[in-house]
Amino acid sequence: MWCLVSQANSVILEVQVDPKAIGQECLEKACDCLGISKECDYFGLKYQNAKGEELWLNLRNPIERQTGGGVVPLRFALRVKFWVPPHLLLQEATRHQFYLHSRLELVEGRLKVPDWVSIARLMALIAQADGGDYDALSPPHALYSQCCQIQPTEPCEPKPQDFLHRIVQQHKEIKGMKTSTAEYWLLKEISNLDTFGQEMFHSKFGYNGISTIGVGPHGITVYRGQDEETQNIPYTAIQSATSQRRMFHLVYLSLDGEETSLDFKLDSSQSATGLYRAITEKHAFYSCETVRSAVTAQFIRDLKGTIISIFNEDSTLGKKYVFDIRRTCREVYDNARRALYCESASITPPEEKEILGRHDCADCENPKCKESRECLARLLDAMLCRICMDRSLDTALFPCGHAVACLDCARRCERCPLCRADIDHCRTIYLPIELTHIDRHSPK
């Protein structure tokens, strides 16, 4: 079965999966095509139902059950599901997808920017990331006009007449900034916005005076009429949340410690279920140490599966998982960092002679080149085991704390070679990736 997965910049990927495959398989294949191998947990796939609503594909359930089969190839949109600040993203390909999605959110008005000054700065970063340095002979007017759709949250003052000039000035000031750097700083700017990471759920008629509910990293934001203030409900204050058909019911503790309820009527039962799912998953992702079994094991059955389960409780027939979250924010970051470290450590860097040979400066008499070669040689020697002088230094001895040997040599020592203190135990140390695996003869 073929699936078409579109990115936020409208570029489409073709992914082939088994007809009975679950959503996770389709997501992982799409991420592999983009070079995102360790941070798939931040993303999800969206699809449109028969009513035209955009819904998240449940990655633990079969694709066909959710889309109803549909016309092949099936169409999905790759989007960021869990937003995190850019310094937590370890792969450049992941940051690029975050940038594409945030740019789309800004242009379409879902990310609210407070004032014109911030908008000018963001537009300059977008222009630098998409088109490079400002060129007076061919200025990116088409890009500027597209980004001019961004409006401030509360336009307390009219749009400045020299607004385009301000953008150009901001663009000129960041001349020479690399594309990846511009993308990083744009993500850094939007991570400070109030609506960063919020998933919005709307009601056409504003039930109980509530027009929109936003589910974000820290809790729920209730948006009422234009003249009324927004209400923030942290996850720690939520007592219970349920959805039934189009109604969503929330019980929480007010600032006075009193139990308060909130009812919100959405446009469809699937939207109400999506709101309940978003609150549970985002609370688990951002606030918990690990995803509890009460979340991962929660499922429902269709009628046929319910009948079969009366006779066999372990039957998987008709089982449909409610949530697809697997890891929390901390677990995703730790797992990705560990996997990337192991992946980089398995690559043997070139030897000293190869590094010097690349630049053809082995016989260069320039004092700076000579000094650099000597520093490199001293650095490589310093990172070798002081006992065998063959393998890399990767073990610390305790209780003295000296790091002078490789693991094989450390295990054969009873006393520290440096201070002669008795060795209780030894532990592996993890040096920066650039300094590991420099063994000259037998790299690990």
Tab-separated table of C-alpha atoms in Angstrom:
chain	number	residue	atom	x	y	z
A	1	MET	CA	0.000	0.000	0.000
A	2	TRP	CA	1.353	3.416	-0.971
A	3	CYS	CA	1.042	6.470	1.259
A	4	LEU	CA	1.796	10.066	0.288
A	5	VAL	CA	3.273	11.996	3.223
A	6	SER	CA	3.478	15.767	2.744
A	7	GLN	CA	5.888	17.979	4.682
A	8	ALA	CA	5.039	21.454	5.928
A	9	ASN	CA	6.643	22.949	2.793
A	10	SER	CA	4.295	20.851	0.581
A	11	VAL	CA	7.069	18.488	-0.556
A	12	ILE	CA	5.578	14.985	-0.755
A	13	LEU	CA	7.241	11.705	0.184
A	14	GLU	CA	6.126	8.339	-1.208
A	15	VAL	CA	6.098	5.597	1.432
A	16	GLN	CA	5.187	1.960	0.869
A	17	VAL	CA	3.795	-0.037	3.798
A	18	ASP	CA	2.000	-3.318	4.321
A	19	PRO	CA	-1.808	-3.064	3.908
A	20	LYS	CA	-2.246	-4.145	7.550
A	21	ALA	CA	0.563	-1.947	8.872
A	22	ILE	CA	0.166	0.297	11.914
A	23	GLY	CA	0.775	4.044	11.732
A	24	GLN	CA	4.171	3.813	13.445
A	25	GLU	CA	5.622	1.965	10.455
A	26	CYS	CA	4.537	4.700	8.039
A	27	LEU	CA	5.917	7.458	10.301
A	28	GLU	CA	9.297	5.764	10.749
A	29	LYS	CA	9.720	5.222	7.013
A	30	ALA	CA	8.875	8.874	6.304
A	31	CYS	CA	11.334	10.041	8.962
A	32	ASP	CA	14.052	7.745	7.574
A	33	CYS	CA	13.627	9.400	4.173
A	34	LEU	CA	14.277	12.768	5.842
A	35	GLY	CA	17.274	11.586	7.869
A	36	ILE	CA	15.426	11.641	11.202
A	37	SER	CA	16.442	8.355	12.762
A	38	LYS	CA	16.304	8.941	16.525
A	39	GLU	CA	13.702	11.653	17.138
A	40	CYS	CA	10.543	10.329	15.471
A	41	ASP	CA	8.646	10.624	18.764
A	42	TYR	CA	8.247	14.381	18.293
A	43	PHE	CA	6.236	13.870	15.095
A	44	GLY	CA	2.868	12.511	14.095
A	45	LEU	CA	0.769	11.979	10.970
A	46	LYS	CA	-2.424	13.898	10.283
A	47	TYR	CA	-5.239	12.920	7.955
A	48	GLN	CA	-8.646	14.311	6.999
A	49	ASN	CA	-11.823	12.431	7.830
A	50	ALA	CA	-15.006	12.427	5.766
A	51	LYS	CA	-16.093	15.743	7.341
A	52	GLY	CA	-12.841	17.467	6.419
A	53	GLU	CA	-11.503	17.569	9.988
A	54	GLU	CA	-7.774	17.142	10.552
A	55	LEU	CA	-7.090	14.314	13.017
A	56	TRP	CA	-3.955	12.655	14.358
A	57	LEU	CA	-3.376	9.118	13.131
A	58	ASN	CA	-3.060	6.724	16.082
A	59	LEU	CA	0.327	5.150	15.459
A	60	ARG	CA	-0.433	1.959	17.425
A	61	ASN	CA	-3.540	1.033	15.451
A	62	PRO	CA	-3.798	-0.292	11.865
A	63	ILE	CA	-3.962	2.496	9.291
A	64	GLU	CA	-6.929	1.084	7.353
A	65	ARG	CA	-9.158	0.942	10.431
A	66	GLN	CA	-8.728	4.668	11.009
A	67	THR	CA	-8.942	5.972	7.463
A	68	GLY	CA	-11.702	3.578	6.449
A	69	GLY	CA	-9.622	2.290	3.572
A	70	GLY	CA	-9.999	5.403	1.448
A	71	VAL	CA	-8.644	5.958	-2.023
A	72	VAL	CA	-5.124	4.579	-2.479
A	73	PRO	CA	-2.620	6.142	-2.127
A	74	LEU	CA	-3.557	7.400	1.313
A	75	ARG	CA	-2.572	10.977	2.098
A	76	PHE	CA	-1.018	12.111	5.370
A	77	ALA	CA	0.698	15.247	6.609
A	78	LEU	CA	3.912	14.984	8.640
A	79	ARG	CA	3.607	17.476	11.487
A	80	VAL	CA	5.215	18.210	14.846
A	81	LYS	CA	3.035	16.729	17.573
A	82	PHE	CA	5.166	17.534	20.621
A	83	TRP	CA	7.001	20.869	20.476
A	84	VAL	CA	10.243	21.301	22.428
A	85	PRO	CA	12.829	24.143	22.486
A	86	PRO	CA	15.484	23.848	19.748
A	87	HIS	CA	18.348	23.155	22.163
A	88	LEU	CA	16.725	19.774	22.928
A	89	LEU	CA	16.793	18.746	19.260
A	90	LEU	CA	19.940	16.779	18.463
A	91	GLN	CA	19.565	16.207	14.723
A	92	GLU	CA	19.683	19.022	12.193
A	93	ALA	CA	17.051	17.262	10.071
A	94	THR	CA	14.666	17.358	13.055
A	95	ARG	CA	15.267	21.085	13.574
A	96	HIS	CA	14.589	21.693	9.880
A	97	GLN	CA	11.189	19.976	10.081
A	98	PHE	CA	10.392	21.973	13.229
A	99	TYR	CA	11.325	25.130	11.310
A	100	LEU	CA	9.109	24.256	8.330
A	101	HIS	CA	6.132	23.576	10.583
A	102	SER	CA	6.656	26.702	12.718
A	103	ARG	CA	6.938	28.822	9.548
A	104	LEU	CA	3.611	27.404	8.369
A	105	GLU	CA	2.034	28.053	11.776
A	106	LEU	CA	3.216	31.682	11.681
A	107	VAL	CA	1.984	32.385	8.151
A	108	GLU	CA	-1.409	30.796	8.802
A	109	GLY	CA	-1.830	32.713	12.061
A	110	ARG	CA	-1.930	29.826	14.514
A	111	LEU	CA	1.181	31.083	16.313
A	112	LYS	CA	0.402	34.451	17.892
A	113	VAL	CA	3.197	37.063	17.883
A	114	PRO	CA	2.864	39.917	20.417
A	115	ASP	CA	4.009	43.002	18.428
A	116	TRP	CA	5.317	44.345	15.119
A	117	VAL	CA	8.933	44.414	16.320
A	118	SER	CA	8.880	40.661	16.956
A	119	ILE	CA	7.189	40.041	13.612
A	120	ALA	CA	9.895	42.005	11.763
A	121	ARG	CA	12.618	39.974	13.492
A	122	LEU	CA	10.906	36.664	12.669
A	123	MET	CA	10.358	37.645	9.037
A	124	ALA	CA	14.043	38.568	8.685
A	125	LEU	CA	15.063	35.163	10.069
A	126	ILE	CA	12.694	33.401	7.662
A	127	ALA	CA	14.121	35.391	4.735
A	128	GLN	CA	17.674	34.505	5.793
A	129	ALA	CA	16.822	30.816	6.229
A	130	ASP	CA	14.978	30.538	2.900
A	131	GLY	CA	16.952	32.894	0.652
A	132	GLY	CA	20.279	33.658	2.312
A	133	ASP	CA	21.841	37.121	2.577
A	134	TYR	CA	19.925	40.201	1.451
A	135	ASP	CA	20.613	41.104	-2.168
A	136	ALA	CA	19.700	44.670	-3.147
A	137	LEU	CA	19.577	43.678	-6.845
A	138	SER	CA	17.001	40.935	-6.284
A	139	PRO	CA	15.297	41.469	-2.913
A	140	PRO	CA	12.936	38.654	-1.795
A	141	HIS	CA	9.738	40.684	-2.163
A	142	ALA	CA	7.626	37.571	-2.766
A	143	LEU	CA	8.840	36.097	0.522
A	144	TYR	CA	8.223	39.354	2.377
A	145	SER	CA	4.687	39.643	1.015
A	146	GLN	CA	3.903	36.046	1.963
A	147	CYS	CA	5.146	36.584	5.517
A	148	CYS	CA	3.246	39.879	5.804
A	149	GLN	CA	0.171	37.800	6.603
A	150	ILE	CA	1.541	37.452	10.144
A	151	GLN	CA	-0.402	39.720	12.456
A	152	PRO	CA	0.220	40.627	16.127
A	153	THR	CA	-1.961	39.134	18.841
A	154	GLU	CA	-3.509	42.438	19.885
A	155	PRO	CA	-2.877	45.156	17.298
A	156	CYS	CA	-2.820	48.030	19.788
A	157	GLU	CA	-1.090	50.174	17.186
A	158	PRO	CA	-1.477	50.224	13.397
A	159	LYS	CA	1.064	48.626	11.147
A	160	PRO	CA	4.121	50.930	10.826
A	161	GLN	CA	4.438	52.617	7.458
A	162	ASP	CA	8.134	51.726	7.285
A	163	PHE	CA	7.500	48.107	8.264
A	164	LEU	CA	9.095	46.683	5.102
A	165	HIS	CA	12.141	48.896	5.653
A	166	ARG	CA	12.470	47.523	9.204
A	167	ILE	CA	12.422	43.970	7.887
A	168	VAL	CA	15.121	44.790	5.334
A	169	GLN	CA	17.279	46.374	8.047
A	170	GLN	CA	16.865	43.310	10.265
A	171	HIS	CA	17.730	41.106	7.289
A	172	LYS	CA	20.905	43.073	6.559
A	173	GLU	CA	22.033	42.856	10.196
A	174	ILE	CA	22.159	39.051	10.082
A	175	LYS	CA	24.220	38.908	6.901
A	176	GLY	CA	26.426	35.829	6.792
A	177	MET	CA	24.219	33.793	9.123
A	178	LYS	CA	23.974	30.177	7.994
A	179	THR	CA	20.621	28.642	7.088
A	180	SER	CA	20.729	26.196	9.996
A	181	THR	CA	21.585	29.021	12.416
A	182	ALA	CA	18.691	31.179	11.173
A	183	GLU	CA	16.315	28.228	11.599
A	184	TYR	CA	17.610	27.648	15.133
A	185	TRP	CA	17.102	31.267	16.186
A	186	LEU	CA	13.614	31.394	14.707
A	187	LEU	CA	12.687	28.322	16.747
A	188	LYS	CA	14.296	29.965	19.772
A	189	GLU	CA	12.158	33.073	19.275
A	190	ILE	CA	8.867	31.229	18.860
A	191	SER	CA	9.579	28.950	21.839
A	192	ASN	CA	9.011	32.050	24.015
A	193	LEU	CA	5.538	32.723	22.573
A	194	ASP	CA	2.499	32.002	24.739
A	195	THR	CA	0.915	29.754	22.109
A	196	PHE	CA	4.074	27.699	21.488
A	197	GLY	CA	3.264	23.995	21.391
A	198	GLN	CA	-0.478	24.496	21.830
A	199	GLU	CA	-2.938	22.317	19.956
A	200	MET	CA	-6.168	24.247	19.392
A	201	PHE	CA	-9.707	22.873	19.598
A	202	HIS	CA	-12.485	25.155	18.364
A	203	SER	CA	-16.241	25.406	18.763
A	204	LYS	CA	-18.237	27.144	16.047
A	205	PHE	CA	-20.858	28.535	18.397
A	206	GLY	CA	-18.753	29.232	21.501
A	207	TYR	CA	-20.390	26.867	24.006
A	208	ASN	CA	-20.519	28.399	27.542
A	209	GLY	CA	-18.768	31.469	26.189
A	210	ILE	CA	-15.683	29.422	25.289
A	211	SER	CA	-14.477	29.770	21.713
A	212	THR	CA	-11.230	27.772	21.841
A	213	ILE	CA	-9.287	25.467	24.152
A	214	GLY	CA	-5.520	25.217	23.701
A	215	VAL	CA	-3.615	22.211	25.048
A	216	GLY	CA	0.060	23.044	25.572
A	217	PRO	CA	3.205	21.871	27.380
A	218	HIS	CA	2.181	23.300	30.761
A	219	GLY	CA	-1.579	22.887	30.810
A	220	ILE	CA	-4.831	24.027	29.234
A	221	THR	CA	-5.622	27.570	28.081
A	222	VAL	CA	-9.302	28.506	27.808
A	223	TYR	CA	-10.013	31.313	25.309
A	224	ARG	CA	-13.319	33.093	25.835
A	225	GLY	CA	-14.743	36.199	24.179
A	226	GLN	CA	-12.495	38.994	22.928
A	227	ASP	CA	-13.167	41.205	25.947
A	228	GLU	CA	-12.541	38.477	28.512
A	229	GLU	CA	-9.170	37.258	29.749
A	230	THR	CA	-7.864	33.812	28.961
A	231	GLN	CA	-7.851	31.200	31.707
A	232	ASN	CA	-4.849	28.941	32.347
A	233	ILE	CA	-5.375	25.558	34.020
A	234	PRO	CA	-2.118	23.725	34.838
A	235	TYR	CA	-1.950	19.947	34.592
A	236	THR	CA	-1.389	19.706	38.342
A	237	ALA	CA	-4.839	21.229	38.943
A	238	ILE	CA	-6.748	18.789	36.713
A	239	GLN	CA	-8.714	16.151	38.599
A	240	SER	CA	-10.415	14.334	35.730
A	241	ALA	CA	-11.264	14.680	32.041
A	242	THR	CA	-13.879	12.781	30.041
A	243	SER	CA	-15.473	12.995	26.607
A	244	GLN	CA	-18.861	11.728	25.505
A	245	ARG	CA	-20.001	12.271	21.966
A	246	ARG	CA	-19.476	15.997	21.261
A	247	MET	CA	-19.191	17.008	24.918
A	248	PHE	CA	-15.950	17.378	26.843
A	249	HIS	CA	-16.077	17.549	30.642
A	250	LEU	CA	-13.172	18.722	32.809
A	251	VAL	CA	-12.911	18.832	36.623
A	252	TYR	CA	-10.105	20.926	38.109
A	253	LEU	CA	-9.107	22.845	41.237
A	254	SER	CA	-9.432	26.632	41.082
A	255	LEU	CA	-6.912	29.041	42.623
A	256	ASP	CA	-8.991	28.936	45.831
A	257	GLY	CA	-8.677	25.159	45.995
A	258	GLU	CA	-12.332	24.609	45.131
A	259	GLU	CA	-13.362	21.860	42.752
A	260	THR	CA	-14.648	23.431	39.529
A	261	SER	CA	-16.028	21.895	36.357
A	262	LEU	CA	-15.825	23.029	32.761
A	263	ASP	CA	-18.014	21.815	29.883
A	264	PHE	CA	-17.156	22.396	26.250
A	265	LYS	CA	-19.125	21.318	23.198
A	266	LEU	CA	-17.089	20.637	20.092
A	267	ASP	CA	-18.054	20.340	16.452
A	268	SER	CA	-17.877	16.529	16.362
A	269	SER	CA	-17.391	13.501	18.590
A	270	GLN	CA	-13.971	12.891	17.014
A	271	SER	CA	-12.864	16.407	18.004
A	272	ALA	CA	-14.013	15.778	21.591
A	273	THR	CA	-12.084	12.496	21.644
A	274	GLY	CA	-9.072	14.313	20.188
A	275	LEU	CA	-9.189	16.914	22.978
A	276	TYR	CA	-9.285	14.197	25.646
A	277	ARG	CA	-6.427	12.383	23.938
A	278	ALA	CA	-4.326	15.574	23.588
A	279	ILE	CA	-4.625	16.436	27.296
A	280	THR	CA	-3.612	12.935	28.397
A	281	GLU	CA	-0.711	12.579	25.970
A	282	LYS	CA	0.750	16.059	26.440
A	283	HIS	CA	0.528	15.745	30.225
A	284	ALA	CA	2.387	12.427	30.049
A	285	PHE	CA	4.967	13.741	27.554
A	286	TYR	CA	5.882	17.003	29.282
A	287	SER	CA	5.170	16.382	32.964
A	288	CYS	CA	5.802	12.695	33.742
A	289	GLU	CA	9.012	10.750	34.241
A	290	THR	CA	7.669	7.838	32.195
A	291	VAL	CA	4.442	6.896	30.434
A	292	ARG	CA	2.327	4.876	32.839
A	293	SER	CA	0.782	1.563	31.931
A	294	ALA	CA	-2.674	3.043	32.615
A	295	VAL	CA	-2.110	5.193	29.513
A	296	THR	CA	-0.377	2.681	27.255
A	297	ALA	CA	-2.783	-0.171	28.069
A	298	GLN	CA	-6.023	1.782	27.636
A	299	PHE	CA	-8.077	0.448	24.702
A	300	ILE	CA	-11.614	-0.021	23.416
A	301	ARG	CA	-13.161	-2.765	21.275
A	302	ASP	CA	-15.682	-2.777	18.499
A	303	LEU	CA	-18.881	-4.827	18.834
A	304	LYS	CA	-17.440	-8.008	17.321
A	305	GLY	CA	-14.312	-7.794	19.456
A	306	THR	CA	-16.372	-7.192	22.603
A	307	ILE	CA	-18.358	-10.383	22.039
A	308	ILE	CA	-15.210	-12.433	21.431
A	309	SER	CA	-13.529	-10.971	24.550
A	310	ILE	CA	-16.313	-12.429	26.721
A	311	PHE	CA	-14.898	-15.865	25.943
A	312	ASN	CA	-11.248	-14.880	25.532
A	313	GLU	CA	-10.026	-11.799	27.405
A	314	ASP	CA	-6.614	-11.964	25.718
A	315	SER	CA	-8.077	-11.703	22.233
A	316	THR	CA	-6.760	-8.786	20.128
A	317	LEU	CA	-9.767	-8.865	17.810
A	318	GLY	CA	-11.397	-5.434	17.555
A	319	LYS	CA	-8.901	-3.898	19.988
A	320	LYS	CA	-8.197	-0.223	19.365
A	321	TYR	CA	-5.688	1.663	21.530
A	322	VAL	CA	-6.753	5.095	22.738
A	323	PHE	CA	-3.242	6.591	23.052
A	324	ASP	CA	-0.091	6.043	21.028
A	325	ILE	CA	2.473	7.886	23.186
A	326	ARG	CA	5.507	5.720	23.997
A	327	ARG	CA	8.051	8.022	25.658
A	328	THR	CA	8.172	11.223	27.659
A	329	CYS	CA	10.167	14.304	26.664
A	330	ARG	CA	13.085	13.316	28.872
A	331	GLU	CA	13.107	9.730	27.597
A	332	VAL	CA	13.078	10.842	23.954
A	333	TYR	CA	16.032	13.176	24.538
A	334	ASP	CA	18.037	10.628	26.559
A	335	ASN	CA	17.409	7.786	24.097
A	336	ALA	CA	18.282	9.950	21.100
A	337	ARG	CA	21.457	11.245	22.723
A	338	ARG	CA	22.559	7.740	23.720
A	339	ALA	CA	21.817	6.309	20.266
A	340	LEU	CA	23.624	9.123	18.443
A	341	TYR	CA	26.617	8.749	20.757
A	342	CYS	CA	26.872	5.019	20.083
A	343	GLU	CA	26.404	5.605	16.357
A	344	SER	CA	29.161	8.220	16.239
A	345	ALA	CA	31.463	6.135	18.432
A	346	SER	CA	31.231	3.236	15.992
A	347	ILE	CA	32.799	5.373	13.257
A	348	THR	CA	36.603	5.242	13.321
A	349	PRO	CA	38.092	8.694	12.719
A	350	PRO	CA	41.088	9.053	10.409
A	351	GLU	CA	44.603	8.761	11.741
A	352	GLU	CA	46.849	11.737	12.318
A	353	LYS	CA	48.750	11.226	9.048
A	354	GLU	CA	45.498	11.174	7.066
A	355	ILE	CA	44.309	14.399	8.696
A	356	LEU	CA	47.568	16.161	7.894
A	357	GLY	CA	47.644	14.695	4.379
A	358	ARG	CA	44.249	16.165	3.500
A	359	HIS	CA	45.592	19.687	3.716
A	360	ASP	CA	48.954	18.875	2.105
A	361	CYS	CA	50.747	20.827	4.816
A	362	ALA	CA	52.885	18.088	6.395
A	363	ASP	CA	56.032	19.813	5.201
A	364	CYS	CA	54.699	23.339	5.594
A	365	GLU	CA	57.139	25.617	7.380
A	366	ASN	CA	54.456	28.088	8.442
A	367	PRO	CA	54.830	28.538	12.258
A	368	LYS	CA	51.064	28.301	12.765
A	369	CYS	CA	50.812	25.030	10.822
A	370	LYS	CA	53.782	23.608	12.677
A	371	GLU	CA	52.321	24.581	16.036
A	372	SER	CA	48.939	23.059	15.073
A	373	ARG	CA	50.608	19.760	14.098
A	374	GLU	CA	52.459	19.637	17.402
A	375	CYS	CA	49.276	20.376	19.393
A	376	LEU	CA	47.415	17.652	17.498
A	377	ALA	CA	50.180	15.138	18.165
A	378	ARG	CA	50.232	15.997	21.889
A	379	LEU	CA	46.448	15.734	22.068
A	380	LEU	CA	46.421	12.295	20.415
A	381	ASP	CA	49.175	11.062	22.711
A	382	ALA	CA	47.409	12.411	25.806
A	383	MET	CA	44.259	10.442	24.978
A	384	LEU	CA	46.097	7.096	24.864
A	385	CYS	CA	46.315	4.600	27.741
A	386	ARG	CA	49.430	5.329	29.827
A	387	ILE	CA	50.105	1.604	30.292
A	388	CYS	CA	49.783	-0.023	26.862
A	389	MET	CA	50.041	3.227	24.827
A	390	ASP	CA	47.840	1.505	22.255
A	391	ARG	CA	44.157	1.818	23.138
A	392	SER	CA	42.228	4.968	23.991
A	393	LEU	CA	41.921	6.231	27.551
A	394	ASP	CA	38.362	5.421	28.653
A	395	THR	CA	38.418	4.362	32.328
A	396	ALA	CA	38.587	6.209	35.662
A	397	LEU	CA	40.000	4.572	38.799
A	398	PHE	CA	38.315	4.998	42.168
A	399	PRO	CA	38.547	6.245	44.858
A	400	CYS	CA	41.479	8.370	43.604
A	401	GLY	CA	39.595	9.386	40.435
A	402	HIS	CA	42.566	9.310	38.043
A	403	ALA	CA	41.899	8.516	34.384
A	404	VAL	CA	45.117	7.048	32.999
A	405	ALA	CA	44.266	3.680	31.448
A	406	CYS	CA	41.983	1.760	29.124
A	407	LEU	CA	39.477	-0.726	30.527
A	408	ASP	CA	41.620	-3.818	29.798
A	409	CYS	CA	44.699	-2.396	31.538
A	410	ALA	CA	42.693	-0.953	34.440
A	411	ARG	CA	41.263	-4.391	35.245
A	412	ARG	CA	44.782	-5.790	35.606
A	413	CYS	CA	45.922	-3.061	38.029
A	414	GLU	CA	45.636	-3.317	41.799
A	415	ARG	CA	47.011	0.170	42.432
A	416	CYS	CA	46.743	3.434	40.538
A	417	PRO	CA	49.814	3.846	38.259
A	418	LEU	CA	49.838	7.577	39.027
A	419	CYS	CA	49.360	7.919	42.811
A	420	ARG	CA	49.788	4.256	43.898
A	421	ALA	CA	46.477	4.319	45.790
A	422	ASP	CA	44.536	1.048	46.103
A	423	ILE	CA	41.857	0.605	43.452
A	424	ASP	CA	38.343	-0.127	44.752
A	425	HIS	CA	36.605	-0.176	41.400
A	426	CYS	CA	36.824	1.396	37.948
A	427	ARG	CA	34.207	2.988	35.723
A	428	THR	CA	33.985	3.721	32.024
A	429	ILE	CA	34.104	7.420	31.159
A	430	TYR	CA	32.530	8.987	28.058
A	431	LEU	CA	34.680	11.654	26.470
A	432	PRO	CA	33.439	14.060	23.764
A	433	ILE	CA	32.796	12.220	20.535
A	434	GLU	CA	35.604	14.091	18.740
A	435	LEU	CA	38.158	12.643	21.210
A	436	THR	CA	36.985	9.035	21.360
A	437	HIS	CA	38.250	6.029	19.378
A	438	ILE	CA	41.615	7.455	18.440
A	439	ASP	CA	43.440	4.145	18.825
A	440	ARG	CA	46.196	4.058	16.260
A	441	HIS	CA	46.601	0.313	15.866
A	442	SER	CA	43.468	-1.492	17.018
A	443	PRO	CA	40.488	0.854	17.288
A	444	LYS	CA	37.473	-0.451	19.166
